[in-house]
Short mmCIF file of C-alpha atoms in Angstrom, two decimals:
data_model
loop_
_atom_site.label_atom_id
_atom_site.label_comp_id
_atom_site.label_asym_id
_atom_site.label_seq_id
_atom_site.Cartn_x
_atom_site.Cartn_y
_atom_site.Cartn_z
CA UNK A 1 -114.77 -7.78 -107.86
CA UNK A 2 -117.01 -10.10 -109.94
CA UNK A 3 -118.45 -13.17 -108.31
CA UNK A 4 -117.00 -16.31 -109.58
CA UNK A 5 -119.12 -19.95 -109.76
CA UNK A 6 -117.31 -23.15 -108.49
CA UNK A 7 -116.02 -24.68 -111.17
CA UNK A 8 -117.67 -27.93 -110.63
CA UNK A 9 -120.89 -27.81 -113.24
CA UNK A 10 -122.85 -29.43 -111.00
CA UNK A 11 -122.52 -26.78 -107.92
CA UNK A 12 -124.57 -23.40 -107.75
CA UNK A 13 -122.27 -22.12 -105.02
CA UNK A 14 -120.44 -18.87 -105.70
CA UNK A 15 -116.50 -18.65 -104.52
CA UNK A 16 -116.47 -16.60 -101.06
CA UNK A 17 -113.50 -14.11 -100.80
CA UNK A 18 -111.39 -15.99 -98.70
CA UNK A 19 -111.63 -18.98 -101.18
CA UNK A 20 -110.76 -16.59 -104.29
CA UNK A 21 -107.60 -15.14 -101.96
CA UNK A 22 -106.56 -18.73 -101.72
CA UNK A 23 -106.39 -19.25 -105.43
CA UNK A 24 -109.55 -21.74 -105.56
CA UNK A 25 -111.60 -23.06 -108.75
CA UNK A 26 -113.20 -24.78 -106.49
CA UNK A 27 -115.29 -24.08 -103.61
CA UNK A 28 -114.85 -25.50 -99.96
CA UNK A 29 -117.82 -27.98 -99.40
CA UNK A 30 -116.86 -29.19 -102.53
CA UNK A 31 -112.95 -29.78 -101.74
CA UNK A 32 -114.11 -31.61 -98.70
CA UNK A 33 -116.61 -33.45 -100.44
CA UNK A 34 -114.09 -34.62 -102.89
CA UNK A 35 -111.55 -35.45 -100.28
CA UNK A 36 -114.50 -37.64 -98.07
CA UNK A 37 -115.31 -39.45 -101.25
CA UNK A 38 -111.65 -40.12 -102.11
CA UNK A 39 -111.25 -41.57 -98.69
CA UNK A 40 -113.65 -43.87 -99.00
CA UNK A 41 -112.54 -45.49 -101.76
CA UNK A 42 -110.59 -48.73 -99.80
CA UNK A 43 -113.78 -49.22 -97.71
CA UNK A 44 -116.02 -49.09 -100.76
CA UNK A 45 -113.70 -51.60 -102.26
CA UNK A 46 -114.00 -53.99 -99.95
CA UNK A 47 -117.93 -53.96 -100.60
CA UNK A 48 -117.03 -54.21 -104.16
CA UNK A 49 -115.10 -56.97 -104.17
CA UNK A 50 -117.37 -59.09 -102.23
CA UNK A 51 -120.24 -57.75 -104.91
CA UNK A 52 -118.55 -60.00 -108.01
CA UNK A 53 -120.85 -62.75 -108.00
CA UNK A 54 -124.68 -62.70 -109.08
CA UNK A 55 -126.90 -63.75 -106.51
CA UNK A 56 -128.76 -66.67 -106.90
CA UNK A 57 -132.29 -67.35 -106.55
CA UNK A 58 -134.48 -70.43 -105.92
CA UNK A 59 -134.01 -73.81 -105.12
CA UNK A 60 -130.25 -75.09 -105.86
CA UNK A 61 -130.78 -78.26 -108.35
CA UNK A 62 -130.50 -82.07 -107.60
CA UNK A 63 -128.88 -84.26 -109.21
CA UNK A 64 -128.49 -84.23 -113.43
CA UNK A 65 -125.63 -82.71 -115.01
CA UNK A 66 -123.73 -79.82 -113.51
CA UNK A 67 -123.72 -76.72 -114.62
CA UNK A 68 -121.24 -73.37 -115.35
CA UNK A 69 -121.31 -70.90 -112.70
CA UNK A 70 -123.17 -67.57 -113.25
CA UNK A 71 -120.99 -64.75 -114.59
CA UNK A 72 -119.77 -62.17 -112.17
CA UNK A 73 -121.94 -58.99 -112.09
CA UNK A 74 -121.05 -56.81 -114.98
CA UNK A 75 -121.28 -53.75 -113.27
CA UNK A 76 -119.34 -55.00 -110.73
CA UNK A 77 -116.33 -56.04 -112.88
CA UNK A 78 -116.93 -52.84 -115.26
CA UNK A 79 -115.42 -50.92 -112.01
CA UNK A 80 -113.30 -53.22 -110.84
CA UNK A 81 -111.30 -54.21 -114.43
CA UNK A 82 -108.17 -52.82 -115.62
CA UNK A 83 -107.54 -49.45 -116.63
CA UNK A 84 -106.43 -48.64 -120.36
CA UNK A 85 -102.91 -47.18 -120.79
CA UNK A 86 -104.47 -45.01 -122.93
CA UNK A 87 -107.93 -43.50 -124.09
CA UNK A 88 -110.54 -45.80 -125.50
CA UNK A 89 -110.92 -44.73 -129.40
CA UNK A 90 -114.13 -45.88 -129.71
CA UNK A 91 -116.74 -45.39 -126.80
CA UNK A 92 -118.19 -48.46 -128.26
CA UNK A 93 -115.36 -50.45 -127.03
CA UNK A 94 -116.45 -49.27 -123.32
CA UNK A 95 -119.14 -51.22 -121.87
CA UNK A 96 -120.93 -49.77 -118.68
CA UNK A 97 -119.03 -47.47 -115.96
CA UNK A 98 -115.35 -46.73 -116.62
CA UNK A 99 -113.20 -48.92 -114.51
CA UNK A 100 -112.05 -46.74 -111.03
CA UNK A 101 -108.57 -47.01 -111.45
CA UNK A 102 -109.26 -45.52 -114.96
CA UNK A 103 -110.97 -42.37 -114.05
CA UNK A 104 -108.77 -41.99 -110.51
CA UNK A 105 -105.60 -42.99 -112.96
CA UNK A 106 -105.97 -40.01 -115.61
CA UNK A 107 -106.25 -37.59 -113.19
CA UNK A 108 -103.09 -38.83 -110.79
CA UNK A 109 -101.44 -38.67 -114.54
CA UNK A 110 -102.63 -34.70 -115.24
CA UNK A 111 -101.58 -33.70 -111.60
CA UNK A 112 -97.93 -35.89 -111.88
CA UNK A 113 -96.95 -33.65 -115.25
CA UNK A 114 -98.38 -30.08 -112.87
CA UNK A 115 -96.93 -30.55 -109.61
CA UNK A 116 -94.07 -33.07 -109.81
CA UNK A 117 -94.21 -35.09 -107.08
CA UNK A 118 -93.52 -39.06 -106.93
CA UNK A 119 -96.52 -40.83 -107.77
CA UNK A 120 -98.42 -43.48 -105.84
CA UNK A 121 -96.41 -46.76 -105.09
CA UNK A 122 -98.97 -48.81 -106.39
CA UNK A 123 -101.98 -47.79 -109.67
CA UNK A 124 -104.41 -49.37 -107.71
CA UNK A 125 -107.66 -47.81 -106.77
CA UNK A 126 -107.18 -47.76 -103.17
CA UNK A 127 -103.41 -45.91 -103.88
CA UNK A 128 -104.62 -43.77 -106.42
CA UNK A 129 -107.48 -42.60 -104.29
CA UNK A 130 -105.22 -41.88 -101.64
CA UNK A 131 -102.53 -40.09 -103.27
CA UNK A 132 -105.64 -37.54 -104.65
CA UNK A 133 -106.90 -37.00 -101.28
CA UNK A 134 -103.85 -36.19 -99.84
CA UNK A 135 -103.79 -33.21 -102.17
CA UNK A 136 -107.46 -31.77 -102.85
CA UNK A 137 -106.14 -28.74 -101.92
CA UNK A 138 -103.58 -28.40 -104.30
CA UNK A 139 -106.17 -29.84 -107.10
CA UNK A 140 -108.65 -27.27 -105.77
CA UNK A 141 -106.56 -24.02 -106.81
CA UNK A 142 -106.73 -25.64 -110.54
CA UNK A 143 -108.35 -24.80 -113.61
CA UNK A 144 -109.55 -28.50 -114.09
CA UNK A 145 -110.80 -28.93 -109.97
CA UNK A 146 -114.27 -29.11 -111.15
CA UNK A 147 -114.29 -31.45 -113.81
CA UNK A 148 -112.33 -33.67 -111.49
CA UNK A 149 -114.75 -32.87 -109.16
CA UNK A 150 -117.78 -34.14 -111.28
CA UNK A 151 -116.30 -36.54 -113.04
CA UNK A 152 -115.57 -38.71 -109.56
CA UNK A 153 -118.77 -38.33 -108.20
CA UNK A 154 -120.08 -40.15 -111.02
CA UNK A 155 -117.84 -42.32 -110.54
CA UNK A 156 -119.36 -42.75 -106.99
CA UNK A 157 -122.55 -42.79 -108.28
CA UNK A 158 -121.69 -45.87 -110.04
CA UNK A 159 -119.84 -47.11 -106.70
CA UNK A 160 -123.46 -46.54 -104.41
CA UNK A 161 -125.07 -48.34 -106.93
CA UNK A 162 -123.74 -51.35 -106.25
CA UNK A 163 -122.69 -51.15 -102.50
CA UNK A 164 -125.78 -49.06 -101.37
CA UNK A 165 -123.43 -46.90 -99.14
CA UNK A 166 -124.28 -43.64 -100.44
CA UNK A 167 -123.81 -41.15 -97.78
CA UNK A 168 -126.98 -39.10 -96.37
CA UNK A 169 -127.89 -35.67 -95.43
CA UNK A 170 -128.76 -35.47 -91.84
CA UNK A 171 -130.61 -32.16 -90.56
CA UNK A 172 -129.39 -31.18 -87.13
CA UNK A 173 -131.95 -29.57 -84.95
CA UNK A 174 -130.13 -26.39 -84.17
CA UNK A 175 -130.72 -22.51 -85.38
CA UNK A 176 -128.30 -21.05 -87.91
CA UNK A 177 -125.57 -19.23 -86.07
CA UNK A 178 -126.12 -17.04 -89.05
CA UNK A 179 -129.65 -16.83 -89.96
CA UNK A 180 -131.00 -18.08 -87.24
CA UNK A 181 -133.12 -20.55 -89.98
CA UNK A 182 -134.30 -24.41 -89.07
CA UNK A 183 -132.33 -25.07 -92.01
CA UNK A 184 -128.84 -27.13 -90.93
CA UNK A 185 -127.86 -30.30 -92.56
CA UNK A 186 -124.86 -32.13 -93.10
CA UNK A 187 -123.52 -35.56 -95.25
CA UNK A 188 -122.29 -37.76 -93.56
CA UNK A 189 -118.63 -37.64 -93.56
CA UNK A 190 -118.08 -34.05 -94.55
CA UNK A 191 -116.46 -31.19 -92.16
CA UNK A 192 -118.75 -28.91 -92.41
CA UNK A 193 -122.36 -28.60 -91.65
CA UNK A 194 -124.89 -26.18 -94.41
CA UNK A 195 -127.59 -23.87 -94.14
CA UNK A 196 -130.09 -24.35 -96.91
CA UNK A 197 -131.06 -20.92 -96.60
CA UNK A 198 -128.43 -18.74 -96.39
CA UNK A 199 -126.03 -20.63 -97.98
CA UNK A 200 -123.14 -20.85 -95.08
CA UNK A 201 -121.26 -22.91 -93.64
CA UNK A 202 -119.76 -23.78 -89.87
CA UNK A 203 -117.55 -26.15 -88.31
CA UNK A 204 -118.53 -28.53 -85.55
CA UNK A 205 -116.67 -25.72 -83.00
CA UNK A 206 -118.77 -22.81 -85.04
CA UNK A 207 -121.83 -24.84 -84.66
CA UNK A 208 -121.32 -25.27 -80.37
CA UNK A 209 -119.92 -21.53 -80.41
CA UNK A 210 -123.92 -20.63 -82.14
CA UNK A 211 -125.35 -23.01 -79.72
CA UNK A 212 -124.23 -21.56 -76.76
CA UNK A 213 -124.96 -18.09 -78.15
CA UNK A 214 -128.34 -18.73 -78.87
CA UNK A 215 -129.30 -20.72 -75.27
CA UNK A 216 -127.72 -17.35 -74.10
CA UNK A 217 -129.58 -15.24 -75.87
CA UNK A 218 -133.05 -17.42 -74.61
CA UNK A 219 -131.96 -17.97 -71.15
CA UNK A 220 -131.48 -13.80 -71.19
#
């Protein structure tokens, strides 16, 4: 059988057999990647919202004539605006990051004409979010997974920008059950922890199963 990429472009990973047997375009970490970032869409909105003002800086000003308020941050309201019905015709007319309810909206749209279920109750962010990770692994078994895939993490990119909540790789100070490699890390708020060496990947019950296996092995 010939190996087949994820079909995000931005992952090097090649689909393991039990992920091709399942029908998937996209690979695992990636699925649960897309589902962690999905989730945190109503926290990150909070942040967000209390991001629309500029900051200030120096001494307020006595007395004389008042004056208009600063604008709200651009980038700020870029992701927070409206969402077009329907595709800018001009990418002139689009100023800075697409608004989230835009990208998260065109996608709930594609998957509502495949699968046929109700939509969300609401086309807000926070809905829209949530109505795509309650089904990453339906979106993972299709053809367009991985430029979902890409297209919301820039989306998040654009998201951490602003809030500085960008998750972080941790490395965990334990062997690979596999190879045995100093190599572990894992993002915080993903499922499954990564060998940077051998390329696997192990639940938090895998991980104590290897740990116990390995003070076995040294205690023996």
């Amino acid at each position: 059988m010939t190996a087949a990429a994820c079909s995000a472009p931005t992952c090097l990973r090649t689909l393991r057999p039990y992920e091709l047997d399942a029908g998937q375009y996209l690979c695992t970490p990636c699925v649960t990647r897309l589902h962690g970032w999905l989730e945190s869409i109503p926290r990150l909105m909070v942040l967000l919202e209390a991001s629309r003002e500029r900051e200030t800086t120096g001494q307020p000003s006595v007395g004389g004539t008042r004056t208009a308020p600063l604008p709200g941050r651009e980038d700020v309201l870029n992701l927070l605006g409206p969402a077009a019905l329907h595709s800018v015709p001009d990418a002139r007319d689009q100023a800075g990051a697409e608004p989230i309810a835009g990208v998260l909206g065109s996608w709930v749209q594609l998957a509502l004409a495949e699968c046929h279920h109700d939509g969300p109750p609401r086309w807000t962010p926070q809905h829209l979010a949530g109505w795509l990770a309650r089904r990453t692994v339906w979106i993972s078994a299709q053809r367009w997974s991985g430029e979902l895939h890409d297209e919301v993490y820039g989306m998040m990119r654009a998201i951490w920008g602003v809030t500085a909540h960008q998750p972080r790789r941790r490395a965990l100070d334990q062997p690979c059950p596999r190879c045995d490699s100093l190599a572990l890390s894992r993002v915080d708020g993903e499922t499954y922890t990564s060998c940077s060496v051998c390329d696997a990947l192990f639940s938090a019950a895998e991980l104590a199963i290897g740990a116990a296996t390995t003070l076995a092995r040294t205690a023996a």
